[in-house]
């Protein structure tokens, strides 16, 4: 980070970095990725004297490098930093620039650049598939919803099929349970698509790295949560694509409704492991603060894999309990199968338990990144890209 500031402030053209003795491939990869990501500048919405000058840096030389496979390490760090930059671009942009259609266009571009398959399901196609939970959230917006599905397939044998699902609310007004008053953060709800940005960033990285043995599905159910005469109301009952009914007691607990249909879809694609990532609850920020993501999982093996990837890439994560025996009753409705909120306490836990109801056989994990998606000093952090990309890459090695 200090090197990156030096480059940005002094306008240097070349930089030499003395590596610590004993630097291995992993440490070199983390250091070089951090340096490249630290050079990120977002000047899209600046004009005149306020627009940062272009970087003059042309070369970086690493001194005392004893890394065995330097080319592979550099390739990995470049791919990671590219994915992180895409994530930051998407999260930082305001909601009148990044709409569901723009997210879909970004996915199409990734597919073209990386040789992946991209399917965009429009509203009528989602209706035919019975995605009433997702479409219920989208009803209040004039922006058409987009269901995004990117598929990476390796050359050779597939040993594992995984899915990464990102929450894609490009703006969240709260709906009829409007985000209002001090602390509602409605002006920051451009980052409510942070999960989808991390998902697309990870897809970009995987498309560059092309890991062996793993088939990866990157899925985003994208829409806005707005208010009009057709918007879902508190008390409405929605039907998800697996037939389960959901009583909507709070329209501002909308992300889990979009994720429900995305999880069902992911499992229909043959995913053996599903990881969803979302800016889901303020309760997670209360519990863990702004630096840590919360992680819930039905599988110890999957949880350990994600924890290992988070540790390797330097992204902070803490496994949280599901407590289904204690809190599971809170999401049961008297008039439908489920309700979309629990009681006053354990809000992040009951949100995770709600999502778990839509998983049948796959191993599943939920990452709540409401805290680390944004930093008030630096803005969008790019959180999640590196952990998800590392997890997907390692999945093919097992």
Short mmCIF file of C-alpha atoms in Angstrom, two decimals:
data_model
loop_
_atom_site.label_atom_id
_atom_site.label_comp_id
_atom_site.label_asym_id
_atom_site.label_seq_id
_atom_site.Cartn_x
_atom_site.Cartn_y
_atom_site.Cartn_z
CA UNK A 1 0.00 0.00 0.00
CA UNK A 2 2.86 2.39 0.83
CA UNK A 3 4.49 1.63 -2.53
CA UNK A 4 1.19 2.29 -4.28
CA UNK A 5 0.84 5.67 -2.55
CA UNK A 6 4.40 6.53 -3.58
CA UNK A 7 3.59 5.78 -7.20
CA UNK A 8 0.33 7.74 -7.11
CA UNK A 9 1.73 10.79 -5.34
CA UNK A 10 5.17 11.08 -6.93
CA UNK A 11 4.40 9.99 -10.46
CA UNK A 12 7.33 7.57 -10.67
CA UNK A 13 7.96 5.67 -13.91
CA UNK A 14 9.71 2.64 -12.47
CA UNK A 15 9.70 0.97 -9.09
CA UNK A 16 12.03 -1.55 -7.44
CA UNK A 17 10.77 -3.69 -4.57
CA UNK A 18 13.15 -5.61 -2.33
CA UNK A 19 11.47 -8.86 -1.33
CA UNK A 20 11.96 -10.30 2.16
CA UNK A 21 14.20 -13.33 2.40
CA UNK A 22 12.29 -16.58 2.00
CA UNK A 23 9.44 -15.09 -0.02
CA UNK A 24 7.52 -18.01 -1.49
CA UNK A 25 5.04 -18.14 -4.38
CA UNK A 26 2.01 -17.39 -2.20
CA UNK A 27 3.58 -14.43 -0.38
CA UNK A 28 4.86 -12.99 -3.65
CA UNK A 29 1.42 -13.35 -5.18
CA UNK A 30 -0.25 -11.55 -2.25
CA UNK A 31 2.34 -8.76 -2.28
CA UNK A 32 2.25 -8.15 -6.02
CA UNK A 33 -1.56 -8.29 -6.12
CA UNK A 34 -1.78 -5.79 -3.26
CA UNK A 35 0.59 -3.48 -5.11
CA UNK A 36 -1.36 -3.69 -8.36
CA UNK A 37 -4.72 -3.26 -6.63
CA UNK A 38 -3.32 -0.31 -4.69
CA UNK A 39 -2.76 1.53 -7.96
CA UNK A 40 -6.49 1.56 -8.67
CA UNK A 41 -7.97 4.99 -9.43
CA UNK A 42 -11.58 5.81 -10.17
CA UNK A 43 -11.72 9.05 -12.14
CA UNK A 44 -14.85 8.32 -14.21
CA UNK A 45 -16.96 11.01 -12.60
CA UNK A 46 -14.28 13.69 -12.14
CA UNK A 47 -13.72 16.60 -14.52
CA UNK A 48 -11.19 19.40 -14.95
CA UNK A 49 -8.54 19.88 -12.28
CA UNK A 50 -10.27 17.36 -10.04
CA UNK A 51 -9.52 14.51 -12.44
CA UNK A 52 -6.43 12.49 -11.35
CA UNK A 53 -3.53 12.48 -13.77
CA UNK A 54 -2.78 9.18 -15.55
CA UNK A 55 -0.19 6.95 -13.91
CA UNK A 56 3.33 7.19 -15.33
CA UNK A 57 4.46 3.84 -13.96
CA UNK A 58 5.90 1.63 -16.70
CA UNK A 59 7.80 -1.11 -14.86
CA UNK A 60 8.05 -2.84 -11.47
CA UNK A 61 11.19 -4.80 -10.63
CA UNK A 62 11.26 -7.27 -7.74
CA UNK A 63 14.71 -7.68 -6.20
CA UNK A 64 15.91 -10.80 -4.41
CA UNK A 65 13.18 -12.89 -6.04
CA UNK A 66 13.58 -16.62 -5.45
CA UNK A 67 10.04 -17.60 -6.41
CA UNK A 68 10.08 -20.90 -8.30
CA UNK A 69 7.36 -20.14 -10.83
CA UNK A 70 7.46 -16.38 -11.21
CA UNK A 71 5.34 -16.34 -14.40
CA UNK A 72 2.48 -18.23 -12.74
CA UNK A 73 2.64 -15.99 -9.66
CA UNK A 74 2.54 -12.82 -11.78
CA UNK A 75 -0.34 -14.22 -13.86
CA UNK A 76 -2.32 -14.94 -10.70
CA UNK A 77 -1.69 -11.50 -9.19
CA UNK A 78 -2.67 -9.77 -12.45
CA UNK A 79 -5.86 -11.82 -12.70
CA UNK A 80 -6.77 -11.12 -9.08
CA UNK A 81 -6.15 -7.37 -9.39
CA UNK A 82 -8.17 -7.23 -12.62
CA UNK A 83 -11.13 -8.90 -10.91
CA UNK A 84 -10.83 -6.62 -7.89
CA UNK A 85 -10.75 -3.54 -10.14
CA UNK A 86 -13.92 -4.66 -11.94
CA UNK A 87 -15.63 -5.20 -8.58
CA UNK A 88 -14.60 -1.73 -7.37
CA UNK A 89 -15.81 -0.12 -10.60
CA UNK A 90 -19.24 -1.72 -10.26
CA UNK A 91 -19.68 -0.99 -6.54
CA UNK A 92 -18.44 2.60 -6.79
CA UNK A 93 -20.67 3.62 -9.69
CA UNK A 94 -24.01 5.25 -8.83
CA UNK A 95 -27.29 3.41 -9.50
CA UNK A 96 -28.17 5.58 -12.49
CA UNK A 97 -25.01 4.22 -14.15
CA UNK A 98 -25.03 0.61 -12.93
CA UNK A 99 -28.44 -0.90 -13.58
CA UNK A 100 -29.38 -4.58 -13.95
CA UNK A 101 -28.85 -4.17 -17.69
CA UNK A 102 -25.31 -2.84 -17.13
CA UNK A 103 -24.51 -5.82 -14.90
CA UNK A 104 -25.78 -8.12 -17.63
CA UNK A 105 -23.65 -6.30 -20.22
CA UNK A 106 -20.61 -6.70 -17.96
CA UNK A 107 -21.23 -10.45 -17.80
CA UNK A 108 -21.54 -10.66 -21.58
CA UNK A 109 -18.24 -8.81 -21.94
CA UNK A 110 -16.50 -11.18 -19.51
CA UNK A 111 -17.79 -14.13 -21.50
CA UNK A 112 -16.46 -12.67 -24.76
CA UNK A 113 -13.06 -11.84 -23.33
CA UNK A 114 -12.55 -15.10 -21.46
CA UNK A 115 -14.25 -17.68 -23.66
CA UNK A 116 -17.07 -18.40 -21.22
CA UNK A 117 -20.76 -19.02 -21.81
CA UNK A 118 -23.22 -16.31 -20.77
CA UNK A 119 -26.99 -16.65 -20.52
CA UNK A 120 -29.20 -13.67 -19.66
CA UNK A 121 -32.76 -14.61 -18.68
CA UNK A 122 -35.27 -11.83 -19.26
CA UNK A 123 -38.40 -11.21 -17.17
CA UNK A 124 -40.69 -13.39 -19.28
CA UNK A 125 -38.24 -16.30 -19.13
CA UNK A 126 -37.99 -15.95 -15.34
CA UNK A 127 -41.80 -15.95 -15.15
CA UNK A 128 -41.94 -19.21 -17.12
CA UNK A 129 -39.49 -20.73 -14.62
CA UNK A 130 -41.69 -19.64 -11.71
CA UNK A 131 -39.23 -17.22 -10.12
CA UNK A 132 -41.91 -15.42 -8.14
CA UNK A 133 -39.62 -14.60 -5.23
CA UNK A 134 -37.08 -12.77 -7.40
CA UNK A 135 -39.66 -11.09 -9.59
CA UNK A 136 -41.69 -9.99 -6.59
CA UNK A 137 -38.81 -7.71 -5.60
CA UNK A 138 -38.41 -6.39 -9.16
CA UNK A 139 -42.07 -5.39 -9.62
CA UNK A 140 -41.68 -1.88 -8.21
CA UNK A 141 -39.01 -0.72 -10.67
CA UNK A 142 -39.16 0.50 -14.24
CA UNK A 143 -35.72 -1.08 -14.79
CA UNK A 144 -36.24 -4.60 -16.18
CA UNK A 145 -34.75 -7.42 -14.07
CA UNK A 146 -31.92 -9.51 -15.48
CA UNK A 147 -31.04 -13.05 -14.39
CA UNK A 148 -27.36 -13.53 -15.21
CA UNK A 149 -25.62 -16.89 -15.61
CA UNK A 150 -21.93 -17.13 -16.55
CA UNK A 151 -20.41 -20.60 -16.96
CA UNK A 152 -16.73 -21.49 -16.89
CA UNK A 153 -15.79 -24.97 -18.14
CA UNK A 154 -12.19 -26.18 -18.09
CA UNK A 155 -10.42 -28.18 -20.72
CA UNK A 156 -10.28 -31.83 -19.72
CA UNK A 157 -12.08 -33.65 -16.94
CA UNK A 158 -14.41 -31.89 -14.49
CA UNK A 159 -13.94 -33.11 -10.93
CA UNK A 160 -16.15 -30.55 -9.14
CA UNK A 161 -19.10 -28.33 -10.06
CA UNK A 162 -19.50 -25.20 -7.97
CA UNK A 163 -21.74 -22.13 -8.07
CA UNK A 164 -21.10 -18.60 -6.82
CA UNK A 165 -24.22 -16.46 -6.43
CA UNK A 166 -24.11 -12.71 -5.89
CA UNK A 167 -26.88 -10.48 -4.61
CA UNK A 168 -27.57 -7.97 -7.40
CA UNK A 169 -29.76 -5.17 -6.03
CA UNK A 170 -28.43 -2.22 -8.01
CA UNK A 171 -30.46 0.08 -5.76
CA UNK A 172 -32.47 -0.69 -2.65
CA UNK A 173 -34.95 1.92 -1.49
CA UNK A 174 -36.33 -0.53 1.05
CA UNK A 175 -39.61 -0.69 -0.85
CA UNK A 176 -42.72 0.23 1.16
CA UNK A 177 -40.64 -0.38 4.30
CA UNK A 178 -38.72 2.65 3.07
CA UNK A 179 -35.21 3.33 4.27
CA UNK A 180 -35.83 6.67 5.96
CA UNK A 181 -34.18 8.89 8.56
CA UNK A 182 -30.67 9.18 9.92
CA UNK A 183 -28.62 6.01 9.61
CA UNK A 184 -30.80 4.39 6.94
CA UNK A 185 -27.89 4.65 4.46
CA UNK A 186 -30.29 4.96 1.52
CA UNK A 187 -27.77 7.20 -0.23
CA UNK A 188 -25.23 4.35 -0.09
CA UNK A 189 -27.50 1.66 -1.49
CA UNK A 190 -25.52 1.64 -4.72
CA UNK A 191 -23.31 -0.91 -2.92
CA UNK A 192 -26.21 -3.30 -2.33
CA UNK A 193 -25.01 -5.10 -5.46
CA UNK A 194 -21.60 -5.72 -3.84
CA UNK A 195 -22.21 -9.46 -3.88
CA UNK A 196 -22.84 -9.46 -7.63
CA UNK A 197 -19.77 -7.28 -8.18
CA UNK A 198 -17.63 -9.77 -6.23
CA UNK A 199 -19.19 -12.62 -8.23
CA UNK A 200 -18.49 -10.99 -11.61
CA UNK A 201 -15.02 -9.96 -10.45
CA UNK A 202 -14.28 -13.54 -9.45
CA UNK A 203 -15.64 -14.74 -12.80
CA UNK A 204 -13.26 -12.34 -14.58
CA UNK A 205 -10.35 -13.68 -12.56
CA UNK A 206 -11.28 -17.32 -13.18
CA UNK A 207 -11.67 -16.59 -16.88
CA UNK A 208 -8.09 -15.30 -16.93
CA UNK A 209 -6.59 -18.09 -14.80
CA UNK A 210 -8.52 -20.95 -16.43
CA UNK A 211 -8.09 -23.45 -13.56
CA UNK A 212 -8.31 -27.16 -14.26
CA UNK A 213 -10.86 -29.62 -12.97
CA UNK A 214 -13.62 -27.21 -11.87
CA UNK A 215 -16.82 -26.16 -13.62
CA UNK A 216 -17.97 -22.86 -12.13
CA UNK A 217 -21.34 -21.15 -12.45
CA UNK A 218 -21.54 -17.44 -11.62
CA UNK A 219 -25.13 -16.37 -11.04
CA UNK A 220 -26.78 -13.01 -10.31
CA UNK A 221 -30.51 -12.28 -9.99
CA UNK A 222 -30.38 -8.53 -10.56
CA UNK A 223 -33.08 -5.91 -10.08
CA UNK A 224 -33.97 -2.78 -8.12
CA UNK A 225 -36.15 -2.60 -5.01
CA UNK A 226 -38.36 0.41 -5.64
CA UNK A 227 -41.88 1.72 -5.02
CA UNK A 228 -44.77 2.10 -7.46
CA UNK A 229 -48.34 0.89 -7.82
CA UNK A 230 -47.18 -2.64 -8.67
CA UNK A 231 -44.50 -3.02 -5.98
CA UNK A 232 -44.74 -5.83 -3.45
CA UNK A 233 -46.44 -4.84 -0.20
CA UNK A 234 -45.85 -5.90 3.39
CA UNK A 235 -48.10 -8.91 3.85
CA UNK A 236 -47.87 -10.18 0.27
CA UNK A 237 -47.16 -13.87 -0.31
CA UNK A 238 -44.66 -14.81 -3.02
CA UNK A 239 -44.02 -18.24 -4.52
CA UNK A 240 -40.44 -19.27 -5.29
CA UNK A 241 -39.50 -21.47 -8.24
CA UNK A 242 -39.48 -24.61 -6.07
CA UNK A 243 -43.07 -23.96 -5.00
CA UNK A 244 -42.32 -22.70 -1.49
CA UNK A 245 -44.46 -19.77 -0.36
CA UNK A 246 -43.03 -16.74 1.44
CA UNK A 247 -44.93 -14.20 3.52
CA UNK A 248 -43.26 -10.79 3.03
CA UNK A 249 -43.33 -9.06 6.40
CA UNK A 250 -40.69 -6.51 5.47
CA UNK A 251 -40.01 -5.32 1.92
CA UNK A 252 -36.54 -4.20 3.00
CA UNK A 253 -35.55 -7.83 3.56
CA UNK A 254 -35.52 -8.27 -0.20
CA UNK A 255 -32.06 -9.61 -0.98
CA UNK A 256 -32.85 -13.03 0.44
CA UNK A 257 -35.93 -13.19 -1.82
CA UNK A 258 -33.81 -12.75 -4.96
CA UNK A 259 -31.18 -15.18 -3.69
CA UNK A 260 -33.78 -17.87 -3.02
CA UNK A 261 -34.60 -18.34 -6.70
CA UNK A 262 -30.92 -18.03 -7.63
CA UNK A 263 -30.00 -20.85 -5.22
CA UNK A 264 -32.73 -23.10 -6.64
CA UNK A 265 -31.48 -22.36 -10.16
CA UNK A 266 -27.84 -23.05 -9.22
CA UNK A 267 -28.70 -26.47 -7.86
CA UNK A 268 -30.66 -27.25 -11.03
CA UNK A 269 -27.42 -26.68 -12.96
CA UNK A 270 -25.76 -29.53 -11.07
CA UNK A 271 -23.73 -27.49 -8.60
CA UNK A 272 -22.36 -29.67 -5.82
CA UNK A 273 -21.27 -26.67 -3.77
CA UNK A 274 -23.04 -23.30 -3.64
CA UNK A 275 -21.61 -20.11 -2.16
CA UNK A 276 -23.82 -17.04 -2.03
CA UNK A 277 -22.34 -13.64 -1.28
CA UNK A 278 -24.46 -10.65 -0.31
CA UNK A 279 -24.66 -7.35 1.48
CA UNK A 280 -27.53 -8.92 3.35
CA UNK A 281 -27.94 -7.56 6.87
CA UNK A 282 -27.04 -4.61 9.04
CA UNK A 283 -27.11 -7.12 11.90
CA UNK A 284 -23.87 -8.62 10.57
CA UNK A 285 -22.18 -5.22 10.83
CA UNK A 286 -23.42 -4.92 14.41
CA UNK A 287 -21.96 -8.34 15.19
CA UNK A 288 -18.62 -8.17 13.33
CA UNK A 289 -18.01 -4.52 12.46
CA UNK A 290 -16.86 -3.20 9.11
CA UNK A 291 -13.79 -5.35 8.51
CA UNK A 292 -15.13 -8.90 8.72
CA UNK A 293 -17.59 -10.84 6.60
CA UNK A 294 -19.80 -13.35 8.34
CA UNK A 295 -19.91 -16.89 6.99
CA UNK A 296 -22.58 -19.53 7.59
CA UNK A 297 -22.40 -23.02 6.15
CA UNK A 298 -24.12 -26.38 6.18
CA UNK A 299 -20.79 -28.09 5.44
CA UNK A 300 -17.64 -28.07 7.56
CA UNK A 301 -15.54 -28.99 4.53
CA UNK A 302 -16.87 -26.08 2.48
CA UNK A 303 -16.50 -23.71 5.42
CA UNK A 304 -12.88 -24.77 5.90
CA UNK A 305 -12.17 -24.29 2.19
CA UNK A 306 -13.54 -20.74 2.30
CA UNK A 307 -11.70 -19.94 5.52
CA UNK A 308 -8.46 -21.19 3.97
CA UNK A 309 -8.97 -19.06 0.86
CA UNK A 310 -9.81 -16.00 2.95
CA UNK A 311 -6.65 -16.49 5.01
CA UNK A 312 -4.51 -16.98 1.90
CA UNK A 313 -5.82 -13.84 0.21
CA UNK A 314 -5.95 -11.66 3.33
CA UNK A 315 -9.72 -11.08 3.36
CA UNK A 316 -11.16 -11.23 6.86
CA UNK A 317 -13.98 -13.69 7.51
CA UNK A 318 -15.55 -15.24 10.61
CA UNK A 319 -17.68 -18.37 10.70
CA UNK A 320 -20.99 -17.83 12.46
CA UNK A 321 -23.45 -20.38 13.91
CA UNK A 322 -26.67 -21.38 12.14
CA UNK A 323 -28.51 -22.17 15.39
CA UNK A 324 -31.36 -23.84 13.52
CA UNK A 325 -32.75 -25.54 16.62
CA UNK A 326 -32.85 -22.26 18.53
CA UNK A 327 -33.93 -19.78 15.84
CA UNK A 328 -35.44 -21.85 13.00
CA UNK A 329 -39.01 -21.31 14.25
CA UNK A 330 -38.62 -17.55 13.77
CA UNK A 331 -38.81 -17.79 9.97
CA UNK A 332 -41.88 -20.04 9.88
CA UNK A 333 -45.11 -18.34 8.85
CA UNK A 334 -48.60 -19.14 10.11
CA UNK A 335 -50.16 -18.65 6.68
CA UNK A 336 -47.28 -19.54 4.30
CA UNK A 337 -44.27 -21.85 4.34
CA UNK A 338 -41.83 -19.13 5.40
CA UNK A 339 -41.66 -15.48 6.31
CA UNK A 340 -38.82 -13.26 5.19
CA UNK A 341 -37.75 -11.94 8.59
CA UNK A 342 -37.25 -13.43 12.03
CA UNK A 343 -37.49 -11.84 15.45
CA UNK A 344 -35.75 -8.78 16.90
CA UNK A 345 -32.46 -10.54 17.60
CA UNK A 346 -30.10 -12.74 15.57
CA UNK A 347 -31.05 -11.01 12.32
CA UNK A 348 -28.05 -12.19 10.33
CA UNK A 349 -28.58 -15.78 11.54
CA UNK A 350 -32.26 -15.92 10.63
CA UNK A 351 -31.40 -14.44 7.20
CA UNK A 352 -28.93 -17.30 6.65
CA UNK A 353 -31.49 -19.84 7.88
CA UNK A 354 -34.00 -18.47 5.39
CA UNK A 355 -31.57 -19.05 2.50
CA UNK A 356 -30.80 -22.55 3.74
CA UNK A 357 -34.45 -23.52 3.16
CA UNK A 358 -33.90 -23.33 -0.60
CA UNK A 359 -30.94 -25.74 -0.73
CA UNK A 360 -31.73 -29.43 -1.23
CA UNK A 361 -28.61 -31.57 -1.59
CA UNK A 362 -25.67 -29.27 -2.36
CA UNK A 363 -23.17 -28.15 0.24
CA UNK A 364 -23.90 -24.48 0.87
CA UNK A 365 -22.27 -21.42 2.39
CA UNK A 366 -23.51 -17.86 2.79
CA UNK A 367 -21.18 -14.84 3.03
CA UNK A 368 -22.63 -11.63 4.44
CA UNK A 369 -20.30 -8.87 3.26
CA UNK A 370 -22.37 -5.88 4.40
CA UNK A 371 -19.44 -4.64 6.49
CA UNK A 372 -16.32 -5.01 4.33
CA UNK A 373 -17.91 -4.13 0.96
CA UNK A 374 -17.26 -0.42 1.63
CA UNK A 375 -14.73 1.64 3.55
CA UNK A 376 -15.58 5.29 4.24
CA UNK A 377 -11.96 6.36 3.68
CA UNK A 378 -11.25 4.55 0.41
CA UNK A 379 -14.71 3.65 -0.93
CA UNK A 380 -15.32 0.29 -2.60
CA UNK A 381 -12.91 -2.37 -1.33
CA UNK A 382 -13.34 -5.14 -3.90
CA UNK A 383 -13.98 -7.52 -1.03
CA UNK A 384 -14.76 -11.12 -1.89
CA UNK A 385 -13.19 -11.41 -5.33
CA UNK A 386 -9.93 -12.94 -4.13
CA UNK A 387 -11.49 -15.37 -1.66
CA UNK A 388 -14.06 -16.58 -4.21
CA UNK A 389 -11.52 -16.91 -7.04
CA UNK A 390 -9.07 -18.78 -4.81
CA UNK A 391 -11.86 -21.08 -3.60
CA UNK A 392 -13.00 -21.88 -7.15
CA UNK A 393 -9.41 -22.50 -8.30
CA UNK A 394 -8.70 -24.85 -5.42
CA UNK A 395 -11.97 -26.71 -5.93
CA UNK A 396 -10.59 -28.33 -9.08
CA UNK A 397 -7.54 -29.65 -7.28
CA UNK A 398 -9.44 -31.97 -4.95
#
